[in-house]
Short mmCIF file of C-alpha atoms in Angstrom, two decimals:
data_model
loop_
_atom_site.label_atom_id
_atom_site.label_comp_id
_atom_site.label_asym_id
_atom_site.label_seq_id
_atom_site.Cartn_x
_atom_site.Cartn_y
_atom_site.Cartn_z
CA GLU Y 268 -33.62 -2.01 -10.27
CA SER Y 269 -33.16 1.60 -9.09
CA ARG Y 270 -32.25 4.91 -10.62
CA LYS Y 271 -30.58 7.97 -9.22
CA SER Y 272 -32.35 11.02 -7.92
CA GLN Y 273 -31.51 13.94 -10.15
CA GLN Y 274 -31.34 17.65 -9.35
CA LEU Y 275 -31.34 20.60 -11.72
CA THR Y 276 -30.24 23.95 -10.29
CA ILE Y 277 -30.29 27.12 -12.39
CA GLU Y 278 -28.67 30.30 -11.26
CA ARG Y 279 -27.85 33.77 -12.55
CA GLU Y 280 -24.18 34.29 -13.30
CA GLY Y 281 -23.58 37.87 -14.43
CA ASP Y 282 -25.84 38.58 -17.28
CA GLN Y 283 -26.70 34.98 -18.13
CA TRP Y 284 -28.42 32.05 -16.58
CA VAL Y 285 -26.29 28.89 -15.99
CA ILE Y 286 -27.07 25.35 -14.84
CA ALA Y 287 -25.21 25.26 -11.57
CA SER Y 288 -25.79 21.56 -10.99
CA HIS Y 289 -23.96 20.82 -14.18
CA ASN Y 290 -20.68 22.91 -13.82
CA ASN Y 291 -22.34 26.14 -14.71
CA TYR Y 292 -23.06 25.15 -18.23
CA PRO Y 293 -25.08 27.97 -20.00
CA ALA Y 294 -28.89 27.61 -19.95
CA ASP Y 295 -28.92 28.61 -23.58
CA ALA Y 296 -32.01 26.87 -24.94
CA LYS Y 297 -34.38 28.98 -26.95
CA GLY Y 298 -36.60 30.81 -24.56
CA ALA Y 299 -34.94 29.63 -21.37
CA LYS Y 300 -34.82 33.05 -19.74
CA GLU Y 301 -38.57 33.50 -20.33
CA ARG Y 302 -39.22 30.01 -18.92
CA ILE Y 303 -37.16 30.71 -15.85
CA GLU Y 304 -39.15 33.99 -15.20
CA ASP Y 305 -42.35 32.01 -15.87
CA VAL Y 306 -41.43 29.48 -13.21
CA ALA Y 307 -40.77 32.16 -10.60
CA ILE Y 308 -44.22 33.90 -11.28
CA ARG Y 309 -46.07 30.60 -11.13
CA LEU Y 310 -44.64 29.67 -7.75
CA MET Y 311 -45.08 33.09 -6.17
CA ASP Y 312 -48.67 33.53 -7.49
CA LEU Y 313 -49.89 29.92 -7.12
CA GLU Y 314 -53.66 29.61 -7.47
CA VAL Y 315 -54.76 27.20 -4.75
CA LEU Y 316 -58.23 25.68 -5.46
CA GLY Y 317 -58.91 23.56 -2.32
CA VAL Y 318 -57.54 21.06 0.31
CA ALA Y 319 -57.24 17.45 -0.76
CA SER Y 320 -55.89 16.07 2.51
CA GLU Y 321 -54.09 17.00 5.76
CA LEU Y 322 -52.61 13.56 6.36
CA ALA Y 323 -48.93 12.80 5.77
CA GLU Y 324 -49.82 9.22 5.03
CA ASP Y 325 -51.67 10.36 1.92
CA HIS Y 326 -48.53 11.77 0.30
CA ALA Y 327 -47.89 8.63 -1.68
CA LEU Y 328 -51.56 8.49 -2.84
CA PHE Y 329 -51.39 11.95 -4.27
CA GLY Y 330 -47.88 11.64 -5.60
CA VAL Y 331 -46.39 14.40 -3.42
CA VAL Y 332 -43.64 12.38 -1.68
CA GLU Y 333 -40.55 14.50 -1.44
CA PRO Y 334 -37.73 13.38 -3.73
CA PRO Y 335 -34.63 12.05 -1.91
CA THR Y 336 -31.39 14.09 -2.00
CA GLU Y 337 -29.22 14.19 -5.07
CA GLY Y 338 -27.79 10.88 -6.22
CA ALA Y 339 -29.80 8.88 -3.68
CA ALA Y 340 -31.29 5.53 -5.03
CA VAL Y 341 -34.92 5.81 -6.19
CA GLU Y 342 -37.01 2.74 -7.04
CA ALA Y 343 -37.57 2.77 -10.83
CA ASP Y 344 -41.31 2.02 -10.49
CA ASP Y 345 -41.91 4.57 -7.80
CA LYS Y 346 -44.65 6.81 -9.24
CA ASN Y 347 -45.47 8.54 -5.93
CA ILE Y 348 -42.47 10.83 -5.89
CA GLY Y 349 -43.28 14.41 -6.84
CA LEU Y 350 -41.46 17.12 -8.59
CA LEU Y 351 -39.74 19.42 -6.03
CA VAL Y 352 -39.36 23.04 -7.36
CA GLY Y 353 -37.55 25.54 -5.27
CA LEU Y 354 -36.95 29.27 -5.66
CA LYS Y 355 -34.15 31.23 -3.87
CA ASP Y 356 -33.27 34.88 -3.83
CA ASP Y 357 -29.81 36.29 -4.67
CA GLN Y 358 -28.72 35.80 -1.14
CA GLY Y 359 -29.57 32.08 -1.07
CA GLY Y 360 -32.69 32.56 0.98
CA THR Y 361 -35.64 30.29 0.27
CA LEU Y 362 -38.60 31.98 -1.34
CA ALA Y 363 -40.65 28.80 -2.11
CA ARG Y 364 -40.32 25.12 -2.16
CA LEU Y 365 -43.26 23.28 -3.71
CA ILE Y 366 -43.70 19.58 -4.36
CA ILE Y 367 -45.96 18.98 -7.38
CA GLY Y 368 -47.73 15.59 -7.60
CA LYS Y 369 -50.29 13.72 -9.70
CA GLU Y 370 -52.90 15.46 -11.87
CA VAL Y 371 -56.56 15.28 -11.48
CA ARG Y 372 -59.21 16.31 -14.07
CA ASP Y 373 -62.41 17.95 -13.11
CA GLU Y 374 -65.25 15.73 -14.56
CA GLN Y 375 -67.56 18.70 -15.19
CA SER Y 376 -65.24 21.41 -16.51
CA GLY Y 377 -62.42 19.17 -17.86
CA VAL Y 378 -59.83 21.45 -16.22
CA VAL Y 379 -56.69 19.68 -15.23
CA ARG Y 380 -55.33 20.41 -11.79
CA ARG Y 381 -52.35 19.26 -9.73
CA PHE Y 382 -51.95 17.98 -6.21
CA VAL Y 383 -49.33 20.13 -4.46
CA ARG Y 384 -47.89 20.73 -0.99
CA LYS Y 385 -45.34 22.91 0.53
CA ALA Y 386 -42.13 21.00 1.33
CA GLY Y 387 -41.90 20.19 4.95
CA GLU Y 388 -45.67 20.60 5.55
CA PRO Y 389 -48.26 17.72 5.49
CA THR Y 390 -51.30 19.46 3.83
CA ILE Y 391 -52.09 18.59 0.31
CA TYR Y 392 -53.89 21.05 -1.88
CA THR Y 393 -55.25 21.08 -5.32
CA ALA Y 394 -53.93 23.94 -7.53
CA LYS Y 395 -54.03 25.27 -11.09
CA ILE Y 396 -50.50 25.16 -12.29
CA ASP Y 397 -48.98 24.63 -15.76
CA THR Y 398 -46.03 22.32 -15.46
CA ASN Y 399 -44.77 22.74 -19.09
CA ALA Y 400 -42.13 25.19 -17.99
CA LEU Y 401 -40.95 23.02 -15.10
CA GLN Y 402 -38.68 20.57 -17.02
CA SER Y 403 -36.16 18.98 -14.82
CA GLN Y 404 -33.94 17.44 -17.47
CA PHE Y 405 -30.65 19.03 -18.43
CA SER Y 406 -31.48 18.66 -22.11
CA ASP Y 407 -34.52 20.85 -21.74
CA TRP Y 408 -32.47 23.80 -20.78
CA VAL Y 409 -29.64 23.78 -23.24
CA ASP Y 410 -29.27 24.60 -26.91
CA SER Y 411 -30.58 21.48 -28.73
CA ASP Y 412 -28.25 22.28 -31.66
CA LEU Y 413 -24.81 21.68 -30.09
CA LEU Y 414 -22.79 22.01 -33.32
CA GLN Y 415 -24.84 24.92 -34.77
CA VAL Y 416 -24.64 23.46 -38.21
CA LYS Y 417 -27.37 22.64 -40.83
CA GLY Y 418 -27.38 19.16 -42.23
CA ALA Y 419 -27.90 20.61 -45.76
CA ASP Y 420 -24.48 22.39 -45.49
CA ILE Y 421 -22.57 19.16 -44.82
CA ARG Y 422 -20.39 18.30 -47.90
CA ARG Y 423 -17.98 15.52 -46.75
CA VAL Y 424 -18.14 12.97 -44.02
CA THR Y 425 -15.20 10.78 -42.82
CA LEU Y 426 -15.92 7.86 -40.59
CA GLU Y 427 -13.01 6.33 -38.59
CA ASN Y 428 -14.12 3.00 -37.01
CA TYR Y 429 -11.42 2.05 -34.63
CA SER Y 430 -11.08 1.28 -30.87
CA THR Y 431 -8.34 2.14 -28.41
CA ARG Y 432 -7.93 0.18 -25.22
CA VAL Y 433 -5.59 0.12 -22.28
CA VAL Y 434 -3.90 -3.23 -22.34
CA PRO Y 435 -1.96 -4.65 -19.25
CA THR Y 436 1.52 -6.14 -20.04
CA GLU Y 437 3.48 -9.05 -18.52
CA ALA Y 438 5.56 -6.50 -16.77
CA ASP Y 439 2.43 -5.34 -14.84
CA GLU Y 440 2.55 -2.18 -16.90
CA ARG Y 441 -0.03 -0.79 -19.30
CA THR Y 442 0.17 0.09 -22.93
CA LEU Y 443 -2.35 1.13 -25.49
CA GLY Y 444 -3.97 -1.17 -27.94
CA PHE Y 445 -5.23 0.31 -31.21
CA SER Y 446 -7.46 -1.49 -33.65
CA GLN Y 447 -8.39 0.15 -36.91
CA ARG Y 448 -11.24 -1.63 -38.53
CA PHE Y 449 -12.68 0.57 -41.30
CA THR Y 450 -12.46 4.04 -42.75
CA MET Y 451 -14.85 5.68 -45.26
CA ILE Y 452 -15.01 9.09 -46.88
CA VAL Y 453 -18.12 10.06 -48.66
CA ASP Y 454 -19.11 13.40 -50.34
CA TRP Y 455 -22.54 14.89 -50.75
CA ASP Y 456 -22.43 15.96 -54.37
CA GLU Y 457 -25.12 16.45 -57.09
CA GLU Y 458 -27.85 15.56 -54.56
CA GLN Y 459 -26.46 12.17 -53.70
CA TRP Y 460 -23.79 10.39 -51.64
CA GLN Y 461 -20.62 9.43 -53.40
CA LEU Y 462 -17.77 7.18 -52.10
CA VAL Y 463 -14.40 9.01 -52.20
CA GLU Y 464 -12.25 6.51 -50.38
CA MET Y 465 -12.60 3.31 -48.37
CA VAL Y 466 -10.13 1.31 -46.34
CA GLU Y 467 -10.95 -1.91 -44.42
CA ARG Y 468 -9.11 -4.54 -42.41
CA ARG Y 469 -8.39 -7.86 -44.11
CA GLY Y 470 -6.55 -10.15 -41.87
CA ASP Y 471 -3.85 -8.17 -40.25
CA ARG Y 472 -3.64 -5.48 -42.93
CA LEU Y 473 -5.54 -2.28 -43.80
CA VAL Y 474 -6.16 -2.25 -47.53
CA PRO Y 475 -7.92 0.12 -50.01
CA ALA Y 476 -11.41 -1.16 -50.98
CA LYS Y 477 -14.15 -0.37 -53.26
CA LEU Y 478 -17.83 -1.28 -53.72
CA THR Y 479 -18.47 -4.57 -55.59
CA GLU Y 480 -20.91 -4.54 -58.57
CA SER Y 481 -23.70 -5.73 -56.25
CA GLU Y 482 -23.12 -3.16 -53.54
CA GLU Y 483 -24.17 0.44 -53.03
CA LEU Y 484 -24.00 3.11 -50.35
CA ASN Y 485 -26.75 3.01 -47.81
CA SER Y 486 -28.14 6.40 -48.49
CA GLN Y 487 -30.78 6.18 -45.77
CA ARG Y 488 -28.25 5.63 -43.12
CA LEU Y 489 -26.07 8.44 -44.36
CA ASP Y 490 -29.13 10.79 -44.48
CA LYS Y 491 -29.94 9.87 -40.93
CA LEU Y 492 -26.35 10.50 -39.90
CA ARG Y 493 -26.45 13.99 -41.58
CA ASP Y 494 -29.77 14.78 -39.88
CA THR Y 495 -28.34 13.69 -36.48
CA LEU Y 496 -25.35 16.04 -36.93
CA GLY Y 497 -27.71 18.83 -37.87
CA SER Y 498 -29.48 18.60 -34.58
CA LEU Y 499 -27.06 16.92 -32.18
CA LYS Y 500 -28.49 16.84 -28.68
CA ILE Y 501 -26.63 16.32 -25.45
CA VAL Y 502 -27.86 14.95 -22.15
CA GLY Y 503 -25.15 16.17 -19.97
CA VAL Y 504 -21.69 17.68 -19.67
CA SER Y 505 -18.45 17.41 -17.65
CA ARG Y 506 -16.15 20.37 -17.38
CA LYS Y 507 -12.61 19.59 -18.34
CA PRO Y 508 -9.84 20.04 -15.80
CA ARG Y 509 -8.16 23.39 -16.00
CA GLU Y 510 -5.02 21.70 -17.24
CA LEU Y 511 -6.83 20.57 -20.39
CA THR Y 512 -7.95 24.12 -21.28
CA ALA Y 513 -5.30 26.60 -20.05
CA GLY Y 514 -2.90 27.31 -22.91
CA VAL Y 515 -4.57 24.61 -25.08
CA ASN Y 516 -5.53 25.96 -28.49
CA SER Y 517 -5.95 22.75 -30.59
CA ASP Y 518 -6.10 19.03 -30.64
CA LYS Y 519 -2.41 19.02 -31.41
CA ASP Y 520 -1.68 20.59 -27.96
CA LEU Y 521 -3.81 17.82 -26.25
CA ALA Y 522 -1.99 15.09 -28.23
CA LYS Y 523 1.57 16.19 -27.52
CA GLU Y 524 1.71 17.17 -23.88
CA PRO Y 525 2.53 13.98 -21.89
CA ARG Y 526 1.32 15.63 -18.62
CA LEU Y 527 -2.21 15.67 -19.98
CA ALA Y 528 -2.39 11.93 -20.87
CA PRO Y 529 -3.84 10.77 -17.49
CA LEU Y 530 -6.47 13.43 -17.55
CA LEU Y 531 -7.67 12.55 -21.04
CA ALA Y 532 -7.67 8.85 -20.35
CA GLU Y 533 -10.19 9.28 -17.51
CA LYS Y 534 -12.88 9.90 -20.21
CA GLY Y 535 -11.51 7.53 -22.90
CA PHE Y 536 -9.24 9.83 -24.93
CA TYR Y 537 -5.57 8.90 -25.50
CA GLN Y 538 -2.31 10.33 -26.85
CA MET Y 539 -0.76 7.99 -29.51
CA GLU Y 540 2.24 8.86 -31.57
CA GLY Y 541 1.43 12.46 -31.65
CA GLU Y 542 -2.19 11.97 -32.43
CA LEU Y 543 -5.31 12.21 -30.28
CA ARG Y 544 -7.27 9.00 -30.36
CA SER Y 545 -10.54 7.91 -28.64
CA SER Y 546 -11.76 4.64 -27.24
CA GLU Y 547 -14.56 4.21 -29.84
CA GLY Y 548 -13.31 6.01 -33.00
CA GLU Y 549 -14.24 9.36 -34.46
CA LEU Y 550 -16.27 11.13 -37.09
CA ARG Y 551 -15.31 14.20 -39.11
CA PHE Y 552 -17.45 16.29 -41.46
CA GLN Y 553 -16.84 19.36 -43.52
CA THR Y 554 -19.26 22.10 -44.39
CA ASP Y 555 -19.73 24.66 -47.31
CA ASP Y 556 -18.01 27.28 -45.25
CA ALA Y 557 -14.79 25.27 -45.06
CA VAL Y 558 -15.05 24.24 -41.56
CA GLU Y 559 -14.26 20.64 -40.40
CA TYR Y 560 -15.78 19.24 -37.21
CA ILE Y 561 -14.18 16.50 -35.30
CA LEU Y 562 -16.25 14.38 -33.02
CA ARG Y 563 -14.34 11.76 -30.87
CA PHE Y 564 -16.22 9.12 -29.02
CA GLY Y 565 -15.00 8.29 -25.54
CA GLN Y 566 -15.94 5.82 -22.93
CA GLY Y 567 -19.32 5.34 -21.34
CA ALA Y 568 -20.56 7.94 -18.88
CA GLY Y 569 -22.33 5.70 -16.62
CA LEU Y 570 -25.18 3.28 -16.89
CA GLU Y 571 -28.61 4.90 -16.70
CA PHE Y 572 -32.16 3.53 -16.36
CA THR Y 573 -35.08 4.98 -18.27
CA ALA Y 574 -38.60 5.35 -16.68
CA ASP Y 575 -39.43 1.89 -18.29
CA ASN Y 576 -36.33 0.38 -16.52
CA GLU Y 577 -34.40 0.01 -19.72
CA SER Y 578 -30.62 0.47 -19.28
CA LYS Y 579 -28.87 2.99 -21.46
CA LEU Y 580 -25.14 3.85 -21.73
CA PRO Y 581 -24.52 7.54 -22.59
CA ARG Y 582 -21.04 8.34 -23.85
CA TYR Y 583 -18.49 11.11 -23.57
CA LEU Y 584 -17.94 13.18 -26.72
CA LEU Y 585 -14.93 15.48 -27.41
CA VAL Y 586 -15.70 18.11 -30.05
CA SER Y 587 -13.27 20.42 -31.97
CA ALA Y 588 -13.05 22.34 -35.28
CA ARG Y 589 -10.40 23.18 -37.79
CA VAL Y 590 -10.24 24.83 -41.26
CA ALA Y 591 -11.16 22.36 -44.07
CA GLU Y 592 -8.71 23.29 -46.88
CA GLU Y 593 -10.44 20.75 -49.13
CA GLN Y 594 -13.49 22.97 -49.30
CA LEU Y 595 -11.65 26.11 -50.28
CA ASP Y 596 -11.83 26.66 -54.02
CA ALA Y 597 -8.14 26.61 -55.11
CA ALA Y 598 -9.23 28.01 -58.56
CA ALA Y 599 -10.60 31.16 -56.87
CA GLN Y 600 -8.70 34.49 -57.13
CA ASP Y 601 -6.17 34.95 -54.37
CA ASP Y 602 -8.12 37.69 -52.55
CA GLU Y 603 -11.31 35.63 -52.62
CA LEU Y 604 -9.49 32.57 -51.34
CA ASP Y 605 -7.84 34.61 -48.55
CA ARG Y 606 -11.32 36.04 -47.58
CA ARG Y 607 -12.87 32.54 -47.37
CA ARG Y 608 -10.00 31.19 -45.39
CA ALA Y 609 -10.15 34.13 -42.94
CA ALA Y 610 -13.91 33.61 -42.57
CA ALA Y 611 -13.46 29.92 -42.02
CA GLN Y 612 -10.68 30.57 -39.30
CA LYS Y 613 -12.95 33.03 -37.61
CA ARG Y 614 -15.71 30.49 -37.45
CA VAL Y 615 -13.37 27.77 -36.19
CA ASP Y 616 -12.09 30.05 -33.38
CA GLU Y 617 -15.68 30.82 -32.35
CA LEU Y 618 -16.55 27.08 -32.28
CA ASN Y 619 -13.51 26.07 -30.37
CA GLU Y 620 -14.12 28.68 -27.86
CA ARG Y 621 -17.68 27.15 -27.30
CA PHE Y 622 -16.29 23.53 -27.13
CA ILE Y 623 -12.94 23.95 -25.29
CA ASP Y 624 -14.22 23.71 -21.79
CA TRP Y 625 -16.41 20.63 -22.04
CA TYR Y 626 -16.74 16.97 -22.38
CA TYR Y 627 -20.18 16.43 -23.84
CA ILE Y 628 -22.42 13.51 -23.02
CA ILE Y 629 -24.64 12.08 -25.80
CA PRO Y 630 -27.28 9.46 -25.39
CA GLU Y 631 -26.71 5.88 -26.52
CA ASP Y 632 -29.26 6.14 -29.38
CA THR Y 633 -27.41 9.17 -30.86
CA TYR Y 634 -24.06 7.40 -30.50
CA LYS Y 635 -25.39 4.48 -32.54
CA LYS Y 636 -26.51 6.71 -35.27
CA LEU Y 637 -23.05 8.31 -35.60
CA ARG Y 638 -20.69 5.50 -34.93
CA LEU Y 639 -21.30 3.42 -38.03
CA GLY Y 640 -19.39 0.52 -39.69
CA ARG Y 641 -19.19 -1.17 -43.09
CA PHE Y 642 -22.40 -3.11 -42.75
CA ASP Y 643 -24.32 -0.01 -41.75
CA LEU Y 644 -22.98 2.05 -44.66
CA ILE Y 645 -23.08 -0.38 -47.45
CA LYS Y 646 -26.00 -2.48 -48.65
CA GLU Y 647 -26.82 -4.95 -51.47
CA LYS Y 648 -28.39 -3.46 -54.46
CA GLU Y 649 -32.00 -4.48 -55.07
CA GLY Y 650 -32.25 -7.51 -57.19
CA ALA Y 651 -28.51 -8.38 -56.77
CA SER Y 652 -27.71 -11.95 -56.91
CA PHE Y 653 -25.54 -13.80 -54.49
CA GLY Y 654 -23.03 -16.11 -56.22
CA PRO Y 655 -19.50 -17.53 -56.00
CA ASP Y 656 -17.99 -14.10 -56.56
CA GLN Y 657 -19.83 -12.48 -53.77
CA LEU Y 658 -19.03 -15.45 -51.54
CA ARG Y 659 -15.33 -15.04 -52.18
CA GLU Y 660 -15.68 -11.25 -51.45
CA LEU Y 661 -17.55 -12.02 -48.25
CA ASP Y 662 -14.62 -14.22 -47.06
CA GLU Y 663 -12.31 -11.34 -47.50
CA LEU Y 664 -14.34 -8.97 -45.30
CA PRO Y 665 -13.46 -8.01 -41.72
CA GLU Y 666 -14.22 -10.56 -39.05
CA PRO Y 667 -17.34 -10.19 -36.91
CA GLY Y 668 -17.13 -7.38 -34.48
CA GLY Y 669 -15.45 -5.13 -37.08
CA ASN Y 670 -18.61 -3.21 -37.82
#
């Protein structure tokens, strides 16, 4: 198997640093500016300790083979390719291009050094260089808290387990197929999760449901979901076409403009009966400050291979926010209610300005923690017996694949 060569380019745009290789997404990770400056200093003031080899055929041995161009195939087990770090001035002129290879530890002093060489030159040196600031992954340079919310502030979670597919018809046309399997609303109240509402498919119908005497909410899975939302990480982004952002102020705009349908469908999002749907369902959650976040799970963003040659399928995510009227205290005085609503709307506007331009890409592991079904969220109580009543209830549950 092979993986793709990846390149990360960071540039200054006005008064901020952006990741030019990823549609100029802000390099807004904590300390990113200081790390960029640190990289420049380390490259310009590299401390060379000695010459390891002057032979080009030794490049593989010392791990300083130059990476192929962006997007080219790389053998997944090729450990001899180095990390190429380049530095350019504001006119695009090259200041430094260094390939960093394998590390070597001095047996007497214990000091760790690296084999390095200048790109385009055969000579391999040993040098003292700290590579901690030289991360080449997109996720290392962006804010690791996409939603900017604390898990402890989450008060209500709604899980909509459905799928939307483009289905060919006999007339050689295409229509949308929608399958709703399961919906659950839970509240975090009095230090525990409480079921508010549940709907599940039985046969060809969606019917209200409740927990049986032998069932309970799976608090561990819900806790993990909340923790994931409180530190949601992304591994990539795709800038939306201008048509999806110009004059678009809400999900309602996206759902009702027919001209936008083909653009949305490219990433697995669809217009259906005035609603915005996604290929793999959605999750909504409300916070103490009366803000509701909507996360819609789109199609896969391309198969990837890890360093261990394990395949992963990251997924497109569409994020938006709106005021959560349910979290506003209707019993409050009018002026207090108006103040809270105005504060919530201000926060919603700030969040949507942050989210509006982007499709986010989340790793497969994160997707699996968020896109949960009935058998993830409900478990048998400890010591519960399994008898005829439970068997009859099991027969009424959704068919396999409805999780």
